[in-house]
Amino acid sequence: EIVMTQSPATLSVSPGERATLSCRASQSVSSNLAWYQQKPGQAPRLLIYGASTRATGIPARFSGSGSGTEFTLTISSLQSEDFAVYYCQQYNNWPKTFGQGTKVEIK
Amino acid sequence: EVQLVESGGGLVKPGGSLRLSCAVSGFTFSSYNMNWVRQAPGKGLEWVSSISNSGSYIYYADSVKGRFTISRDNAKNSLYLQMTSLRAEDTAVYYCARSAPFVDYGGKTYYYFDYWGQGTLVTVSS
């Protein structure tokens, strides 16, 4: 099983600042990586797939990069609605595993 | 508009059974692979099971293999998860999610989850 490790566990950021979230895979997943956003009481929402492709309707301030084992989600200028938990997921191998999540909170 | 609506959750005793349903609309259900993902209270996401569009290919997480059965009825636009021998650790919100294809540079197709339902809570407790 591929283990996905996200860092940091919690990121404190002021509105308007840049946020950088990391995700590491225990073995290569090529570019088969997705990022999801989840707000309290809501279902996860797809942000990024293919490591760097924004999903439909996702603002340009969200960007993804990386391949192999190291991936990054960047939020260029945090808006109030962006404070949430973010999960990475590899879909290269079965089982399709998720990271433990990074909570982005208001500083 | 793509919609996925789960139902069937509730309180069940350890060792009991429950059947979850996911009714979909807004897309051609029979063309898409589907999935169940769960989230224990205050915890992260865990993939549970996947089924191909025709039902020919099925996968399970080791944690549920032999106890859960995924199925679908394309005529009814519905996905199901039959859960038996339930344990306290199965307590979670269960989401159904649609798979979307991603074709890599080598032409091989992989599947991520593009739409999710709102989830249904399953509580296993005596």
Short mmCIF file of C-alpha atoms in Angstrom, two decimals:
data_model
loop_
_atom_site.label_atom_id
_atom_site.label_comp_id
_atom_site.label_asym_id
_atom_site.label_seq_id
_atom_site.Cartn_x
_atom_site.Cartn_y
_atom_site.Cartn_z
CA GLU A 1 0.00 0.00 0.00
CA ILE A 2 1.26 3.47 -0.91
CA VAL A 3 1.41 5.75 2.12
CA MET A 4 0.66 9.42 1.51
CA THR A 5 2.16 11.84 4.02
CA GLN A 6 1.02 15.46 4.16
CA SER A 7 2.79 18.34 5.85
CA PRO A 8 2.30 20.36 7.85
CA ALA A 9 -0.67 18.99 9.79
CA THR A 10 -1.87 22.54 10.42
CA LEU A 11 -0.97 25.70 8.55
CA SER A 12 -1.80 29.11 10.03
CA VAL A 13 -2.06 31.77 7.34
CA SER A 14 -3.41 35.30 7.18
CA PRO A 15 -5.97 36.18 4.50
CA GLY A 16 -4.22 37.34 1.36
CA GLU A 17 -1.06 35.38 2.08
CA ARG A 18 0.28 32.41 0.15
CA ALA A 19 -0.16 28.86 1.44
CA THR A 20 2.02 25.94 0.41
CA LEU A 21 0.93 22.40 1.27
CA SER A 22 3.09 19.33 0.72
CA CYS A 23 2.26 15.71 -0.02
CA ARG A 24 4.76 12.87 -0.27
CA ALA A 25 4.14 9.36 -1.58
CA SER A 26 6.01 6.34 -0.24
CA GLN A 27 6.68 5.27 -3.84
CA SER A 28 6.20 6.86 -7.21
CA VAL A 29 2.62 7.59 -8.27
CA SER A 30 3.66 9.35 -11.48
CA SER A 31 1.25 12.26 -11.92
CA ASN A 32 -1.75 10.33 -10.64
CA LEU A 33 -2.41 12.60 -7.72
CA ALA A 34 -5.49 14.60 -6.76
CA TRP A 35 -6.15 17.30 -4.18
CA TYR A 36 -9.48 17.75 -2.40
CA GLN A 37 -10.82 20.48 -0.16
CA GLN A 38 -13.20 19.70 2.69
CA LYS A 39 -15.04 22.17 4.87
CA PRO A 40 -16.74 21.19 8.15
CA GLY A 41 -19.91 19.20 7.58
CA GLN A 42 -19.38 19.07 3.83
CA ALA A 43 -18.27 16.49 1.34
CA PRO A 44 -14.79 16.72 -0.18
CA ARG A 45 -14.52 18.80 -3.34
CA LEU A 46 -12.07 18.04 -6.13
CA LEU A 47 -9.54 20.82 -6.69
CA ILE A 48 -6.71 19.32 -8.72
CA TYR A 49 -6.16 16.08 -10.67
CA GLY A 50 -3.23 14.86 -12.69
CA ALA A 51 -1.06 16.63 -10.09
CA SER A 52 -1.53 20.01 -11.77
CA THR A 53 -4.84 20.28 -13.64
CA ARG A 54 -7.52 22.39 -11.97
CA ALA A 55 -10.98 20.86 -11.84
CA THR A 56 -13.93 22.63 -13.40
CA GLY A 57 -14.79 25.86 -11.62
CA ILE A 58 -11.71 25.94 -9.38
CA PRO A 59 -10.17 29.42 -9.12
CA ALA A 60 -6.77 30.08 -10.61
CA ARG A 61 -5.31 30.88 -7.18
CA PHE A 62 -5.15 27.10 -6.64
CA SER A 63 -2.24 25.38 -8.35
CA GLY A 64 -0.66 21.97 -8.10
CA SER A 65 2.80 20.75 -9.00
CA GLY A 66 5.08 17.76 -8.69
CA SER A 67 5.39 14.21 -9.94
CA GLY A 68 6.73 10.91 -8.71
CA THR A 69 6.77 11.17 -4.94
CA GLU A 70 6.74 14.89 -4.14
CA PHE A 71 3.73 17.14 -4.69
CA THR A 72 2.68 20.64 -3.73
CA LEU A 73 -0.63 22.49 -3.57
CA THR A 74 -0.26 26.26 -3.58
CA ILE A 75 -2.98 28.76 -2.80
CA SER A 76 -1.59 32.06 -4.04
CA SER A 77 -3.69 34.48 -1.99
CA LEU A 78 -5.91 32.95 0.65
CA GLN A 79 -9.54 33.98 0.69
CA SER A 80 -11.86 33.49 3.65
CA GLU A 81 -13.58 30.58 1.90
CA ASP A 82 -10.28 28.71 1.52
CA PHE A 83 -9.88 27.92 5.21
CA ALA A 84 -10.53 24.18 5.24
CA VAL A 85 -8.84 20.79 5.34
CA TYR A 86 -6.99 19.66 2.23
CA TYR A 87 -6.32 16.04 1.28
CA CYS A 88 -4.06 14.57 -1.35
CA GLN A 89 -4.88 11.19 -2.89
CA GLN A 90 -2.95 8.87 -5.16
CA TYR A 91 -4.94 6.95 -7.73
CA ASN A 92 -2.00 5.23 -9.41
CA ASN A 93 -2.30 1.98 -7.45
CA TRP A 94 -4.86 -0.02 -5.49
CA PRO A 95 -5.79 0.76 -2.78
CA LYS A 96 -6.35 4.41 -3.62
CA THR A 97 -4.90 6.08 -0.56
CA PHE A 98 -5.33 9.53 0.95
CA GLY A 99 -3.02 11.66 3.02
CA GLN A 100 -4.05 12.47 6.56
CA GLY A 101 -4.93 16.04 5.64
CA THR A 102 -3.61 19.56 6.20
CA LYS A 103 -5.83 22.00 8.03
CA VAL A 104 -5.46 25.58 6.80
CA GLU A 105 -6.57 27.91 9.55
CA ILE A 106 -6.76 31.66 9.99
CA LYS A 107 -3.72 33.22 11.62
CA GLU B 1 -26.27 19.09 -12.65
CA VAL B 2 -24.48 16.05 -11.27
CA GLN B 3 -26.07 14.85 -8.04
CA LEU B 4 -25.28 11.92 -5.78
CA VAL B 5 -27.54 11.29 -2.79
CA GLU B 6 -26.68 8.65 -0.20
CA SER B 7 -29.19 7.03 2.12
CA GLY B 8 -29.52 4.05 4.42
CA GLY B 9 -27.24 5.06 7.25
CA GLY B 10 -28.19 4.73 10.89
CA LEU B 11 -27.42 3.09 14.21
CA VAL B 12 -26.65 -0.63 14.14
CA LYS B 13 -25.31 -3.03 16.73
CA PRO B 14 -21.91 -4.71 16.36
CA GLY B 15 -22.27 -7.75 14.15
CA GLY B 16 -25.28 -6.25 12.41
CA SER B 17 -25.89 -5.38 8.78
CA LEU B 18 -26.86 -2.31 6.82
CA ARG B 19 -27.36 -1.48 3.15
CA LEU B 20 -26.39 1.93 1.84
CA SER B 21 -27.74 3.37 -1.39
CA CYS B 22 -26.55 6.19 -3.62
CA ALA B 23 -29.02 7.62 -6.11
CA VAL B 24 -27.45 9.59 -8.93
CA SER B 25 -28.72 12.03 -11.52
CA GLY B 26 -27.36 14.51 -14.02
CA PHE B 27 -25.08 12.10 -15.89
CA THR B 28 -25.16 8.75 -17.67
CA PHE B 29 -24.62 6.47 -14.69
CA SER B 30 -23.87 3.38 -16.77
CA SER B 31 -20.82 5.09 -18.28
CA TYR B 32 -18.99 5.73 -15.02
CA ASN B 33 -17.07 3.70 -12.46
CA MET B 34 -18.24 4.43 -8.91
CA ASN B 35 -16.82 4.32 -5.42
CA TRP B 36 -17.50 4.37 -1.69
CA VAL B 37 -15.23 6.40 0.61
CA ARG B 38 -15.66 6.75 4.35
CA GLN B 39 -14.61 9.15 7.04
CA ALA B 40 -14.60 8.24 10.72
CA PRO B 41 -15.57 11.06 13.09
CA GLY B 42 -12.80 13.63 13.23
CA LYS B 43 -10.57 11.53 10.97
CA GLY B 44 -9.37 11.51 7.38
CA LEU B 45 -10.72 9.91 4.24
CA GLU B 46 -10.49 6.17 3.58
CA TRP B 47 -11.32 4.54 0.24
CA VAL B 48 -13.64 1.56 0.78
CA SER B 49 -14.66 0.04 -2.54
CA SER B 50 -14.92 0.64 -6.28
CA ILE B 51 -17.00 -0.88 -9.08
CA SER B 52 -16.60 -0.52 -12.82
CA ASN B 53 -19.36 0.90 -14.99
CA SER B 54 -20.64 -2.54 -15.98
CA GLY B 55 -20.06 -4.08 -12.57
CA SER B 56 -17.49 -6.47 -13.99
CA TYR B 57 -14.58 -5.18 -11.93
CA ILE B 58 -14.79 -4.71 -8.16
CA TYR B 59 -12.18 -3.73 -5.60
CA TYR B 60 -12.23 -3.55 -1.82
CA ALA B 61 -10.05 -2.17 0.93
CA ASP B 62 -8.55 -4.92 3.06
CA SER B 63 -10.38 -3.51 6.07
CA VAL B 64 -13.78 -4.41 4.58
CA LYS B 65 -13.00 -7.34 2.29
CA GLY B 66 -15.27 -10.29 2.98
CA ARG B 67 -17.75 -8.16 4.93
CA PHE B 68 -18.88 -5.46 2.46
CA THR B 69 -20.33 -5.93 -1.01
CA ILE B 70 -20.56 -3.18 -3.60
CA SER B 71 -23.11 -3.40 -6.39
CA ARG B 72 -24.97 -1.23 -8.84
CA ASP B 73 -28.21 -1.15 -10.80
CA ASN B 74 -27.68 0.86 -13.96
CA ALA B 75 -31.39 0.75 -14.78
CA LYS B 76 -32.14 2.47 -11.49
CA ASN B 77 -29.14 4.82 -11.54
CA SER B 78 -28.15 3.52 -8.14
CA LEU B 79 -25.05 2.33 -6.32
CA TYR B 80 -25.17 0.14 -3.22
CA LEU B 81 -22.99 -0.99 -0.36
CA GLN B 82 -24.13 -4.03 1.61
CA MET B 83 -22.34 -4.05 4.95
CA THR B 84 -22.33 -7.10 7.21
CA SER B 85 -20.50 -8.13 10.40
CA LEU B 86 -20.25 -4.47 11.28
CA ARG B 87 -17.68 -3.34 13.83
CA ALA B 88 -17.29 -0.22 15.94
CA GLU B 89 -14.43 0.84 13.67
CA ASP B 90 -16.82 0.94 10.71
CA THR B 91 -18.50 3.97 12.29
CA ALA B 92 -18.12 6.75 9.73
CA VAL B 93 -19.78 8.99 7.21
CA TYR B 94 -19.97 7.02 3.98
CA TYR B 95 -19.69 8.96 0.72
CA CYS B 96 -20.35 7.75 -2.77
CA ALA B 97 -18.11 9.29 -5.40
CA ARG B 98 -17.96 9.20 -9.17
CA SER B 99 -14.78 8.23 -10.97
CA ALA B 100 -13.43 10.37 -13.77
CA PRO B 101 -10.79 9.16 -16.24
CA PHE B 102 -7.28 10.57 -16.50
CA VAL B 103 -5.16 9.41 -19.42
CA ASP B 104 -1.42 9.63 -18.82
CA TYR B 105 1.29 10.31 -21.38
CA GLY B 106 1.60 6.59 -22.04
CA GLY B 107 -2.08 6.33 -22.92
CA LYS B 108 -3.04 4.37 -19.81
CA THR B 109 -6.22 5.41 -18.03
CA TYR B 110 -6.45 6.05 -14.31
CA TYR B 111 -9.43 7.19 -12.28
CA TYR B 112 -9.81 9.95 -9.69
CA PHE B 113 -12.97 11.04 -7.86
CA ASP B 114 -14.65 14.08 -9.34
CA TYR B 115 -18.08 14.30 -7.72
CA TRP B 116 -19.09 13.31 -4.20
CA GLY B 117 -22.40 12.94 -2.42
CA GLN B 118 -23.10 14.55 0.95
CA GLY B 119 -22.66 11.30 2.82
CA THR B 120 -24.68 9.13 5.19
CA LEU B 121 -23.65 8.41 8.77
CA VAL B 122 -23.27 4.84 9.95
CA THR B 123 -22.89 4.34 13.69
CA VAL B 124 -22.00 0.90 15.02
CA SER B 125 -22.63 0.74 18.75
CA SER B 126 -24.36 -1.42 21.32
#
